[in-house]
Coordinates of C-alpha atoms in Angstrom, one line a residue:
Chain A
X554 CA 49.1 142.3 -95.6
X555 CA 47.0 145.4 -96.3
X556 CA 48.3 145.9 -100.1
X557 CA 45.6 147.2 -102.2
X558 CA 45.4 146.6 -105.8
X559 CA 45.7 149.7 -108.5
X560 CA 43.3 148.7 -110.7
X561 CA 40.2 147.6 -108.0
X562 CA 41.3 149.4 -105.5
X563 CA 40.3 146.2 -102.8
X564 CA 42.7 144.4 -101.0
X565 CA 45.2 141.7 -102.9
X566 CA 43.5 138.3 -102.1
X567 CA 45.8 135.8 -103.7
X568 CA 49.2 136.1 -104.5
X569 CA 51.6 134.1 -106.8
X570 CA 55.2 134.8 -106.4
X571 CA 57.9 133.6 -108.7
X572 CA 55.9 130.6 -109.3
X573 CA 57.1 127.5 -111.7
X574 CA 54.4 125.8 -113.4
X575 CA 55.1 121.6 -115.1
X576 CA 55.1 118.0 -114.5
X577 CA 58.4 116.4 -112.9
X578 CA 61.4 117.8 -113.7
X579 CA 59.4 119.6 -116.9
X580 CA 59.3 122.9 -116.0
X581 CA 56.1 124.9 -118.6
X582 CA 57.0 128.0 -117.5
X583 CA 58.4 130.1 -114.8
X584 CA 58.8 133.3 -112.7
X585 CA 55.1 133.9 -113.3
X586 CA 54.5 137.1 -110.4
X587 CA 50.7 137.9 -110.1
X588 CA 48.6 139.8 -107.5
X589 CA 45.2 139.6 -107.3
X590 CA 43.1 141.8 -106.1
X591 CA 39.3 141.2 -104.5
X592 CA 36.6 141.4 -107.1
X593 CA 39.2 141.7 -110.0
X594 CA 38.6 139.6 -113.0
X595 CA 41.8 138.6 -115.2
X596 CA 42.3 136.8 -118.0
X597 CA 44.8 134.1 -118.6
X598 CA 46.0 133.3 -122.4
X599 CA 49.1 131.6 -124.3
X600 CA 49.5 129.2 -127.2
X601 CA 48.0 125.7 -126.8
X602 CA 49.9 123.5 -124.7
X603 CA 51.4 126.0 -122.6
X604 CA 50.4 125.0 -119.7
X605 CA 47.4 127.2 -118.9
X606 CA 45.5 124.4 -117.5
X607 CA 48.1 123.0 -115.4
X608 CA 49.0 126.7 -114.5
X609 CA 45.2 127.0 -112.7
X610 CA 45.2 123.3 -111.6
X611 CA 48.8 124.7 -110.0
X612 CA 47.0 127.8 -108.3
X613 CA 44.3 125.1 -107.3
X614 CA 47.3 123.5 -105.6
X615 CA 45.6 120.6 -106.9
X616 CA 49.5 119.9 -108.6
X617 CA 52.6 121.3 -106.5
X618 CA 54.1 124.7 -107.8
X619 CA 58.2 123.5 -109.2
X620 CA 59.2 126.8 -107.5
X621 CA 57.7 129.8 -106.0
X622 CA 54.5 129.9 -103.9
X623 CA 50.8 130.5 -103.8
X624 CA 49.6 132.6 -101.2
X625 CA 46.1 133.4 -100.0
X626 CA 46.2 136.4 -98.1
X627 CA 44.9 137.0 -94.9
X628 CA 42.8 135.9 -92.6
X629 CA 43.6 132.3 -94.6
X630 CA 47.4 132.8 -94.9
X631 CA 48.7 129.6 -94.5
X632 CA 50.4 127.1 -96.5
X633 CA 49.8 124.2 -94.2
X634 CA 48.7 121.2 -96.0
X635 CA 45.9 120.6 -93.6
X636 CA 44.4 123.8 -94.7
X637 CA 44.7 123.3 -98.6
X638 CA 41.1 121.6 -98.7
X639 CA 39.2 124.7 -97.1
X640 CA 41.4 126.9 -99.5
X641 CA 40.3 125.0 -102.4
X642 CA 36.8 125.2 -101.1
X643 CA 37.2 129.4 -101.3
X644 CA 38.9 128.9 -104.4
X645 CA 37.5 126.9 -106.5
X646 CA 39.2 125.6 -109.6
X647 CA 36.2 124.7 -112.6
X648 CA 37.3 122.8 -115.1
X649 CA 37.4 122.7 -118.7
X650 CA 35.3 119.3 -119.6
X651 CA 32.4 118.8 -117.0
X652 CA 32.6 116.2 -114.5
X653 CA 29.9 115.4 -112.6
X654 CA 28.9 111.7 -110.9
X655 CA 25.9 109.6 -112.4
X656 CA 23.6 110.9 -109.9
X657 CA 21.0 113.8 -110.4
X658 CA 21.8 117.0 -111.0
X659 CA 20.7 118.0 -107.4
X660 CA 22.5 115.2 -106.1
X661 CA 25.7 116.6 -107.9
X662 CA 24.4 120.1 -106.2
X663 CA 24.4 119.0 -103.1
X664 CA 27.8 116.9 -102.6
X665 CA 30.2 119.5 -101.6
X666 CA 28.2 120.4 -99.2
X667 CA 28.7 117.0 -97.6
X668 CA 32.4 117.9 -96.7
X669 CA 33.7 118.8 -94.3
X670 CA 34.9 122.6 -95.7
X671 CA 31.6 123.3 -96.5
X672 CA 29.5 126.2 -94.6
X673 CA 26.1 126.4 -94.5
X674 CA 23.4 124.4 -96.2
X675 CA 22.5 123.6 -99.2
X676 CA 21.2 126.9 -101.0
X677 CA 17.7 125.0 -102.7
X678 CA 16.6 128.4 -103.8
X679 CA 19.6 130.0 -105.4
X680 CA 20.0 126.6 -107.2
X681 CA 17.2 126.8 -108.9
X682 CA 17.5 130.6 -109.9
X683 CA 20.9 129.8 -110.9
X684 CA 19.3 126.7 -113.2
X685 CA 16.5 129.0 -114.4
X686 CA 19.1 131.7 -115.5
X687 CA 21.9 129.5 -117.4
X688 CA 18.2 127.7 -119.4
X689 CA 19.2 124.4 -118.0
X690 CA 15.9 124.3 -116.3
X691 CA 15.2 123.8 -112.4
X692 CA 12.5 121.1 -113.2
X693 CA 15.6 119.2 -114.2
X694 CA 17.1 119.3 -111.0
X695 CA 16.0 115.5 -110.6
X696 CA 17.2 114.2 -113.6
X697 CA 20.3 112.4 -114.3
X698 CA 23.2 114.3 -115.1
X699 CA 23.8 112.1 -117.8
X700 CA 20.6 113.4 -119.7
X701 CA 22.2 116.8 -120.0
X702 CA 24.7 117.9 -122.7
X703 CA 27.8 119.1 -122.8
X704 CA 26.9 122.8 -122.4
X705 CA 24.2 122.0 -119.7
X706 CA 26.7 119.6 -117.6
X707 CA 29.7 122.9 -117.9
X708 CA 26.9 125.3 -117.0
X709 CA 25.8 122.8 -113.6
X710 CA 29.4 122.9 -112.7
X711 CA 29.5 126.3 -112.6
X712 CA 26.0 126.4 -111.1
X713 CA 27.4 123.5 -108.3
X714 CA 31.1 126.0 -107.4
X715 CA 29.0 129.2 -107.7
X716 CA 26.5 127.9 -104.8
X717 CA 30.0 127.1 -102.1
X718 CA 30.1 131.1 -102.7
X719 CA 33.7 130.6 -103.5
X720 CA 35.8 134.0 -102.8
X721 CA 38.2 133.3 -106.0
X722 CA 36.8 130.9 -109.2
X723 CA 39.8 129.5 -111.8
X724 CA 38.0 128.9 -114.5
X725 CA 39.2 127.1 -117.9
X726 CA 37.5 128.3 -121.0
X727 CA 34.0 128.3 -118.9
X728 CA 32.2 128.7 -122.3
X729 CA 33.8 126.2 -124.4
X730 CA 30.4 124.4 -125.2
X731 CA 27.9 127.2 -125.1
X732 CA 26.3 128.8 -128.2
X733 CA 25.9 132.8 -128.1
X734 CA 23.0 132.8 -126.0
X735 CA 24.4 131.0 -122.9
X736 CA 27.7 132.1 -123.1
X737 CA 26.2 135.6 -122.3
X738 CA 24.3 134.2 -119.6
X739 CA 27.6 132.6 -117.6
X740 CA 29.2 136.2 -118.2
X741 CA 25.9 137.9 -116.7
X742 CA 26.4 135.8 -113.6
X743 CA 29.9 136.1 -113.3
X744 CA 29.4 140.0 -113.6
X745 CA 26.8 139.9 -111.0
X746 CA 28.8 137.5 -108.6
X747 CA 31.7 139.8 -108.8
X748 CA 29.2 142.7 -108.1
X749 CA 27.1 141.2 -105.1
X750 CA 30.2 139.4 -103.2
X751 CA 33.2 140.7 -104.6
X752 CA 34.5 137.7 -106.5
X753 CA 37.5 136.8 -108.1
X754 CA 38.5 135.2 -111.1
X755 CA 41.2 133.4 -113.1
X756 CA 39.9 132.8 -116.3
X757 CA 41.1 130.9 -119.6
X758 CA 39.5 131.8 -122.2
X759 CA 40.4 131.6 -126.2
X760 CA 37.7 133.9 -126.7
X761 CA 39.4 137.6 -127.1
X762 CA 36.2 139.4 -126.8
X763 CA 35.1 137.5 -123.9
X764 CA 38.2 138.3 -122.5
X765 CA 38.0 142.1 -122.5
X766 CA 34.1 142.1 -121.5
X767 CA 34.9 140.0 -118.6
X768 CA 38.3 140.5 -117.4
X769 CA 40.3 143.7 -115.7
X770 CA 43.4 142.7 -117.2
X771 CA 45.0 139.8 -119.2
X772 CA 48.5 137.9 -118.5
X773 CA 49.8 136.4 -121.3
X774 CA 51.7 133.5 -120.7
X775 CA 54.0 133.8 -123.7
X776 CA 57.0 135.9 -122.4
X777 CA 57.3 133.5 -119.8
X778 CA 57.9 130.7 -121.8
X779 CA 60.2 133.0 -124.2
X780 CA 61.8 133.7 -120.8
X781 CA 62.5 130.3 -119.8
X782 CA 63.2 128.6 -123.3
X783 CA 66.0 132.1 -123.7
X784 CA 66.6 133.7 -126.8
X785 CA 66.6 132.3 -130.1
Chain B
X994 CA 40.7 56.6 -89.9
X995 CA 40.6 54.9 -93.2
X996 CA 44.5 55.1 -94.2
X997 CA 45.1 54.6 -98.1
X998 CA 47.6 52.3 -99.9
X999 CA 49.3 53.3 -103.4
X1000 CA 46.5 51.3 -105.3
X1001 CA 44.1 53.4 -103.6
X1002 CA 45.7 56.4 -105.1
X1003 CA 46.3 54.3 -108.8
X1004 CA 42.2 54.0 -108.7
X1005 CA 41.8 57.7 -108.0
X1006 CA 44.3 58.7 -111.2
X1007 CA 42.4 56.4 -113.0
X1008 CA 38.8 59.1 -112.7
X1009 CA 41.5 61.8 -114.1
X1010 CA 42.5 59.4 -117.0
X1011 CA 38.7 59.0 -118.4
X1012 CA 38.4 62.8 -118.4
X1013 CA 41.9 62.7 -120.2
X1014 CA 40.0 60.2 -122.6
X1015 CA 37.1 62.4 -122.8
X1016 CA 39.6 65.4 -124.0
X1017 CA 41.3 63.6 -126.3
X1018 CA 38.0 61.7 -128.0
X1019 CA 36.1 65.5 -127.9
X1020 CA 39.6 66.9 -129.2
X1021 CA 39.5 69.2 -126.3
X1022 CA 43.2 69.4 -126.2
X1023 CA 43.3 69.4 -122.3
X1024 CA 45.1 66.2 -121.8
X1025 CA 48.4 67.2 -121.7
X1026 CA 47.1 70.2 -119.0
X1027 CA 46.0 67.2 -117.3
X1028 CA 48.9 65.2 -117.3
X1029 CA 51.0 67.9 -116.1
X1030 CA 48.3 69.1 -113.6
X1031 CA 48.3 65.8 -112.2
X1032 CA 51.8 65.3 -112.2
X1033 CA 52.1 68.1 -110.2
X1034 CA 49.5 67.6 -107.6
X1035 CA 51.0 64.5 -107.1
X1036 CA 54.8 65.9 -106.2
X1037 CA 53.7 69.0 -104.3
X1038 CA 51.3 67.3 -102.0
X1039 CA 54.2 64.6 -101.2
X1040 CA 56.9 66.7 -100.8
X1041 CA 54.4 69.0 -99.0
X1042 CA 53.7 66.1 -96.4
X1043 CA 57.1 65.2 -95.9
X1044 CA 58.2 68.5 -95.3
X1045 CA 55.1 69.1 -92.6
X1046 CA 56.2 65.4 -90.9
X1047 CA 59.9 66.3 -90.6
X1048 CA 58.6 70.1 -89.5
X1049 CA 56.4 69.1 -87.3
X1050 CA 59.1 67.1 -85.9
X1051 CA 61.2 70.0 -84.8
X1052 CA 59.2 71.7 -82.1
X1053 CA 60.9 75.2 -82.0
X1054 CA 60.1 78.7 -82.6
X1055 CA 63.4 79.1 -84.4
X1056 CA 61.9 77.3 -87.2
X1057 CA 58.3 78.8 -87.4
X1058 CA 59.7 82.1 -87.7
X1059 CA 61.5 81.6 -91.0
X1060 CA 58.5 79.4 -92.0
X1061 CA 56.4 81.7 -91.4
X1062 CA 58.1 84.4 -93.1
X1063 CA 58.3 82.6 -96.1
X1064 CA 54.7 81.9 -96.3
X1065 CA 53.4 85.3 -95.9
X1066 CA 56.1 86.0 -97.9
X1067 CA 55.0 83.5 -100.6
X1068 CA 51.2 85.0 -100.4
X1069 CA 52.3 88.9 -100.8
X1070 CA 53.7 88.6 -103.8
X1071 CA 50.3 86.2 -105.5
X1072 CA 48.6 88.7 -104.2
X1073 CA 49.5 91.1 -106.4
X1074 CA 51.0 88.8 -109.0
X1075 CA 47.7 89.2 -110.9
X1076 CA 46.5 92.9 -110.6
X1077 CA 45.7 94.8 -113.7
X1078 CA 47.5 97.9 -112.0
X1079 CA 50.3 98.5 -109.9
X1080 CA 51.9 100.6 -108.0
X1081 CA 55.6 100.8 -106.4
X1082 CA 55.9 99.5 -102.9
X1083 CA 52.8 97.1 -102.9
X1084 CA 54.3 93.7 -102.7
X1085 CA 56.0 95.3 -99.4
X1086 CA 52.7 96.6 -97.9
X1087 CA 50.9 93.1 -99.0
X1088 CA 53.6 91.8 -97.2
X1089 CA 52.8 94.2 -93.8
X1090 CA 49.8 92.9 -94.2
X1091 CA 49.6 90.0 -94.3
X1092 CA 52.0 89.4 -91.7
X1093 CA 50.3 91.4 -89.2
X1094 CA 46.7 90.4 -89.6
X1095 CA 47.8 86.6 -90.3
X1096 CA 50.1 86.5 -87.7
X1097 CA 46.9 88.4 -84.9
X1098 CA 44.2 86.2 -86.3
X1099 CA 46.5 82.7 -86.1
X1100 CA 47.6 83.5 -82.9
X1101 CA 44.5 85.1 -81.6
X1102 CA 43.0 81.5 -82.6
X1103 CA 45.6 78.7 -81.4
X1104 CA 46.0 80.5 -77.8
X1105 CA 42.7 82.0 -76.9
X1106 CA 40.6 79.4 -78.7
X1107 CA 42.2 76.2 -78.8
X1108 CA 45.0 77.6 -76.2
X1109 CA 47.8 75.5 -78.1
X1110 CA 50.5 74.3 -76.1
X1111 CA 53.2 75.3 -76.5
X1112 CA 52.1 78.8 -78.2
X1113 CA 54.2 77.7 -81.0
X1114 CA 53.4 74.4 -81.5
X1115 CA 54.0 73.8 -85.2
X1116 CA 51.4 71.3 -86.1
X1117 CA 48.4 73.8 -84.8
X1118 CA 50.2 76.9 -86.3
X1119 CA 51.4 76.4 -89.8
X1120 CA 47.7 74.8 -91.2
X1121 CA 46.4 77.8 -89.8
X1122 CA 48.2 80.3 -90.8
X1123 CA 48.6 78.7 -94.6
X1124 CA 44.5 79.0 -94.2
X1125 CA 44.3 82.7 -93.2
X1126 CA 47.2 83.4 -95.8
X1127 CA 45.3 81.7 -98.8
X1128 CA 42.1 83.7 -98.1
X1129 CA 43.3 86.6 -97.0
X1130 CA 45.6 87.2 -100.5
X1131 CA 42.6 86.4 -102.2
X1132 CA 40.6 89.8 -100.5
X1133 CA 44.1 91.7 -100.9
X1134 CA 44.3 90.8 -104.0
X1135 CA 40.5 91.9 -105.1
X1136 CA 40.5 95.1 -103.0
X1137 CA 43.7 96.1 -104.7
X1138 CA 42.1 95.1 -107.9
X1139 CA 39.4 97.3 -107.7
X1140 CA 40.9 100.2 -105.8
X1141 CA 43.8 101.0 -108.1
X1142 CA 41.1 100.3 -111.4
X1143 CA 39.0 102.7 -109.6
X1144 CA 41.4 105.3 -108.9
X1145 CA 42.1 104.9 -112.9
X1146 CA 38.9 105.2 -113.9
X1147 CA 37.4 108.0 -111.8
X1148 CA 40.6 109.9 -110.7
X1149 CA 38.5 112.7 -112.9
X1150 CA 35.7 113.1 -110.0
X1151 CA 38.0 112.4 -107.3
X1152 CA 40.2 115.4 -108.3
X1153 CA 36.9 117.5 -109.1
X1154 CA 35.7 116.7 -105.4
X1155 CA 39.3 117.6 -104.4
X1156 CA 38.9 120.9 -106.1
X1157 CA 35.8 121.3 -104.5
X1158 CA 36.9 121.6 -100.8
X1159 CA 37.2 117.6 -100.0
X1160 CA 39.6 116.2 -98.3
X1161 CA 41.6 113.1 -99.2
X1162 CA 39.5 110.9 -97.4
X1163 CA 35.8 112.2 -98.3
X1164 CA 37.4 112.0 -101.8
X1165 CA 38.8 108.7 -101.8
X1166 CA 36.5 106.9 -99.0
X1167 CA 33.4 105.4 -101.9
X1168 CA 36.5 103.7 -103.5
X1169 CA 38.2 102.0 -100.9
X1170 CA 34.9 101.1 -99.6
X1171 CA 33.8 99.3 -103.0
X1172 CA 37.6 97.6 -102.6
X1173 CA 37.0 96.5 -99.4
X1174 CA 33.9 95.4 -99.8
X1175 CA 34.8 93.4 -103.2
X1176 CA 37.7 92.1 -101.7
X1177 CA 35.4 90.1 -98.6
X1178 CA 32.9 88.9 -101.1
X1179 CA 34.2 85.6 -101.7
X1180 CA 34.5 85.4 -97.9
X1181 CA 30.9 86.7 -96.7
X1182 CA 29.5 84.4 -99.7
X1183 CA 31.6 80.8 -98.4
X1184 CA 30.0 81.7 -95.2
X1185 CA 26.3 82.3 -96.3
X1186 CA 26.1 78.9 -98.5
X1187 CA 28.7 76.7 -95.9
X1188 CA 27.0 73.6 -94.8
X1189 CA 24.2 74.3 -97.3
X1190 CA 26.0 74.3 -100.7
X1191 CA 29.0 72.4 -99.6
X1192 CA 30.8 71.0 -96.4
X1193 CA 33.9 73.1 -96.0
X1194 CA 37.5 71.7 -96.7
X1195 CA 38.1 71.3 -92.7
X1196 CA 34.9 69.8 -91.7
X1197 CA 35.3 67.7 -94.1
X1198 CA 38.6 66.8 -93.5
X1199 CA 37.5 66.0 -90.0
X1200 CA 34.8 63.8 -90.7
X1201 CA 36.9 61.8 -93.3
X1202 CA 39.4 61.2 -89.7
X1203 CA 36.3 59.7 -88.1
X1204 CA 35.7 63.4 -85.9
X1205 CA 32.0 63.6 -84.4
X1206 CA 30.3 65.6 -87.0
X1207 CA 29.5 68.3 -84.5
X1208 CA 33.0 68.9 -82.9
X1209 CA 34.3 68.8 -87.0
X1210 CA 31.2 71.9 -87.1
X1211 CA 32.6 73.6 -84.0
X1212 CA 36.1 73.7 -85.7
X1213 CA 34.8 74.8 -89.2
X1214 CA 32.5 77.6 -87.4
X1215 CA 35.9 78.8 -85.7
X1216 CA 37.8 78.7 -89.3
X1217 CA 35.3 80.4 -90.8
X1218 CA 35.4 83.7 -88.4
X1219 CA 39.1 83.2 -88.6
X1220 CA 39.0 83.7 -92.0
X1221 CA 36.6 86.1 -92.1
X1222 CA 38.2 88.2 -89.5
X1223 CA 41.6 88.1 -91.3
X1224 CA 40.2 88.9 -95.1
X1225 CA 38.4 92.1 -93.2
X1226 CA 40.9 93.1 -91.7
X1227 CA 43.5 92.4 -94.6
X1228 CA 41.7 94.0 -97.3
X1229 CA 40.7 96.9 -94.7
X1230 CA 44.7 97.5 -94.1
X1231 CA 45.6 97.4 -97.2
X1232 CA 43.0 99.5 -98.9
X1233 CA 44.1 102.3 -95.8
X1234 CA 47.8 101.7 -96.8
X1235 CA 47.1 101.9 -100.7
X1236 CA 45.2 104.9 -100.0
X1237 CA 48.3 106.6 -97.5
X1238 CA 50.7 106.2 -100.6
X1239 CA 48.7 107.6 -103.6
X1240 CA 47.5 110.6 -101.8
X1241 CA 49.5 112.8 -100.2
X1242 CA 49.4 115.8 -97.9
X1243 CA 48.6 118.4 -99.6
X1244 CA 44.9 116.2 -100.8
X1245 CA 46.2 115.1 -104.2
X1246 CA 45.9 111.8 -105.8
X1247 CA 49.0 111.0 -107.1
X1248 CA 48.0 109.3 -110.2
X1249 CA 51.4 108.6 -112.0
X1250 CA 52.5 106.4 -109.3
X1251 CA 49.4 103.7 -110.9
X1252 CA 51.8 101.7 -113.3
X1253 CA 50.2 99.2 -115.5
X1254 CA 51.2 95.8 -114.8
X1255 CA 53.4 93.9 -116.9
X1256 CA 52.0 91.0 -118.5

């Protein structure tokens, strides 16, 4: 696959194809198409409950898609199952409310790097720029992650996918629990991850204006589900 | 051996009738528990005995295998009986396990230790295998317990370290370890306090038959890596089995298929 994206003008990374997003036999929506290109930022909105969440957790292939398929593009093509963990590894899916384990925060840091998928070692330096730059602090890299608060914890998780150097991130509303402040500090790093590697994104955001400063181009969700519930 | 008449077994009622006084003077309320406690001891030990004396009798295969079957049969479903979570299929792989790793351990015993003859020789087998069985679905049981509570509880980290590149098994191994290791607890600690805190059932049993002390230890010492061996290797079966069903191939933890067990 050599297909290059209009708007970036880099190759098309991941590709979703007539993909059914739900639970079951409850289908949320359906016949969602989407290329997206390296380095290309795009947004993700629809009304509450319409399955954004599950649609990323879907593209995480952390839930099976009902229909349709979710293709990373070469050199990973492959939809074998065996390979799923290292495609999450490049892809990483961040979630809405923070998890991390009762550890320290470097502890956290440090566990994907554990697993098998992982390349490299653990990047001690950038984690503490990374710490310095969202204002959680590196000399609180030995504290328990249950000192931090909710904004701290969603900015370490970032911090703790950003260091695996993940070609795509899916990220739900990354901001949710930030004031002004820090908010523009995760959108400063995003910017510059997208700049120095070429990142991708996914991102969920309720935040319109966030949405246009960070992303190329927004899908809305909506029509889908129009689509699939049919006309009124 | 000392052999004991029915008055024998009158003056031993009579230690359970003073602490049926004692309930009813204290207003406990537990006497009629007792009674029927009792009551029951008393009929399922004698039917158990006759049954074992007119078993024992018939010296065949034929009749260990359906025995047998029952037994483990029996012991898979108390395993689970008593979980806080379920899940659909676990009586059947209680029942593959305990069946293999009762049926290794007891036979791995009877013919290599005591080299029983014949291999199936009912009055060596059956108290064996009922021994491996009871302790065994007590570690099945626990690792169960805490796997499918833990799988509950944190399936939140397990599905962000599944998001994060893990695999199935980095994701799921610290909670089929904790299982594991919750389910031989009761075993590891009967074997750290035996002859100390207590003389174990067998030994004891032994003794009581007029056995040298020491051969009675010998014996005990072989139950007691019996058991250990089979509760290890039960709850180390079932926690990989437990684990094969609720996560699948493509790394996901399959968390709708925990059910909460009926009361």
């Amino acid at each position: 696959m050599n297909e290059r994206s209009r708007a970036t003008g880099f190759p098309v990374i991941l590709r979703l194809t007539d993909l059914a997003v739900g639970f079951g036999t409850m289908r949320l929506f359906e016949g969602l198409n989407l290329a997206l290109a390296k380095g290309e930022f795009v947004g993700v909105r629809g009304p509450s409950g319409c399955g954004k969440s599950t649609f990323l957790r879907t593209v995480s292939r952390l839930e099976n898609p009902l229909a349709g398929n979710v293709i990373f593009e070469e050199p990973y093509t492959t939809q074998a199952s065996s390979h799923i963990p290292s495609y999450r590894r490049r892809a990483i899916y961040v979630q809405q409310i923070p998890v991390l384990t009762e550890n320290t925060i470097e502890e956290n840091l440090r566990r994907p790097f554990s697993y098998k998928t992982a390349c490299g070692d653990f990047p001690a330096r950038r984690a503490g720029e990374l710490l310095e730059l969202l204002f959680v602090g590196q000399e609180r890299i030995t504290q328990a992650a249950r000192s931090l608060s909710e904004g701290q914890k969603q900015r370490v998780c970032l911090i703790r996918a950003l260091l695996l150097q993940p070609e795509i991130l899916l990220l739900d509303e990354p901001t949710s629990a930030l004031d002004e402040k820090a908010t523009a500090a995760v959108e400063d790093v995003l910017l510059m991850e997208r700049e120095k590697r070429k990142m991708s994104a996914l991102i969920i955001s309720h935040d319109a204006a966030q949405a246009e400063r960070l992303c190329d181009r927004i899908i809305d969700l909506t029509p889908l589900l129009v689509a699939k519930e049919g006309p009124q | 051996m000392i052999y004991l008449s029915t008055t024998d077994l009158i003056i031993s009622a009579a230690l359970v009738l003073v602490a049926g006084a004692v309930s009813l003077i204290m207003k406990l309320g537990l006497e009629r528990r007792l009674l029927i406690a009792s009551v029951r001891t008393v009929l399922q030990l004698f039917i158990l005995g006759y049954s074992l004396k007119i078993i024992f009798g018939l010296d065949s295969p034929w009749v260990l295998l359906p025995l047998a079957l029952f037994m483990v049969g029996a012991a898979a479903r108390a395993a689970i009986k008593r979980s806080t979570y379920t899940f659909k299929g676990v009586t059947g792989l209680s029942f593959l396990t305990l069946a293999a790793c009762g049926t290794i351990t007891t036979f791995t015993v009877t013919g290599a230790v005591l080299k029983v003859d014949p291999w199936y020789s009912l009055p060596h087998v059956i108290p064996f295998l009922g021994m491996i069985l009871g302790n065994s679905l007590t570690g099945i049981s626990l690792a169960v317990d805490s796997i499918l509570e833990s799988l509950k509880e944190k399936s939140n980290i397990i599905e962000m370290e599944l998001s994060l590149g893990a695999t199935r098994w980095e994701a799921a191994r610290d909670v089929l370890a904790q299982g594991i290791r919750r389910g031989m607890i009761p075993t590891i600690n009967s074997m750290v306090v035996a002859g100390i805190v207590f003389i174990p059932g067998m030994m004891t049993g032994q003794v009581l038959a007029g056995v040298n002390p020491v051969e009675a230890a010998k014996y005990q010492i072989v139950v007691m890596f019996m058991l250990t061996a089979a509760t290890a290797s039960g709850c180390i079966v079932i926690a990989l089995l437990t684990y094969k069903t609720l996560f699948n191939a493509n790394h996901q933890l399959e968390l709708t298929k925990i059910l909460k067990q009926k009361a």
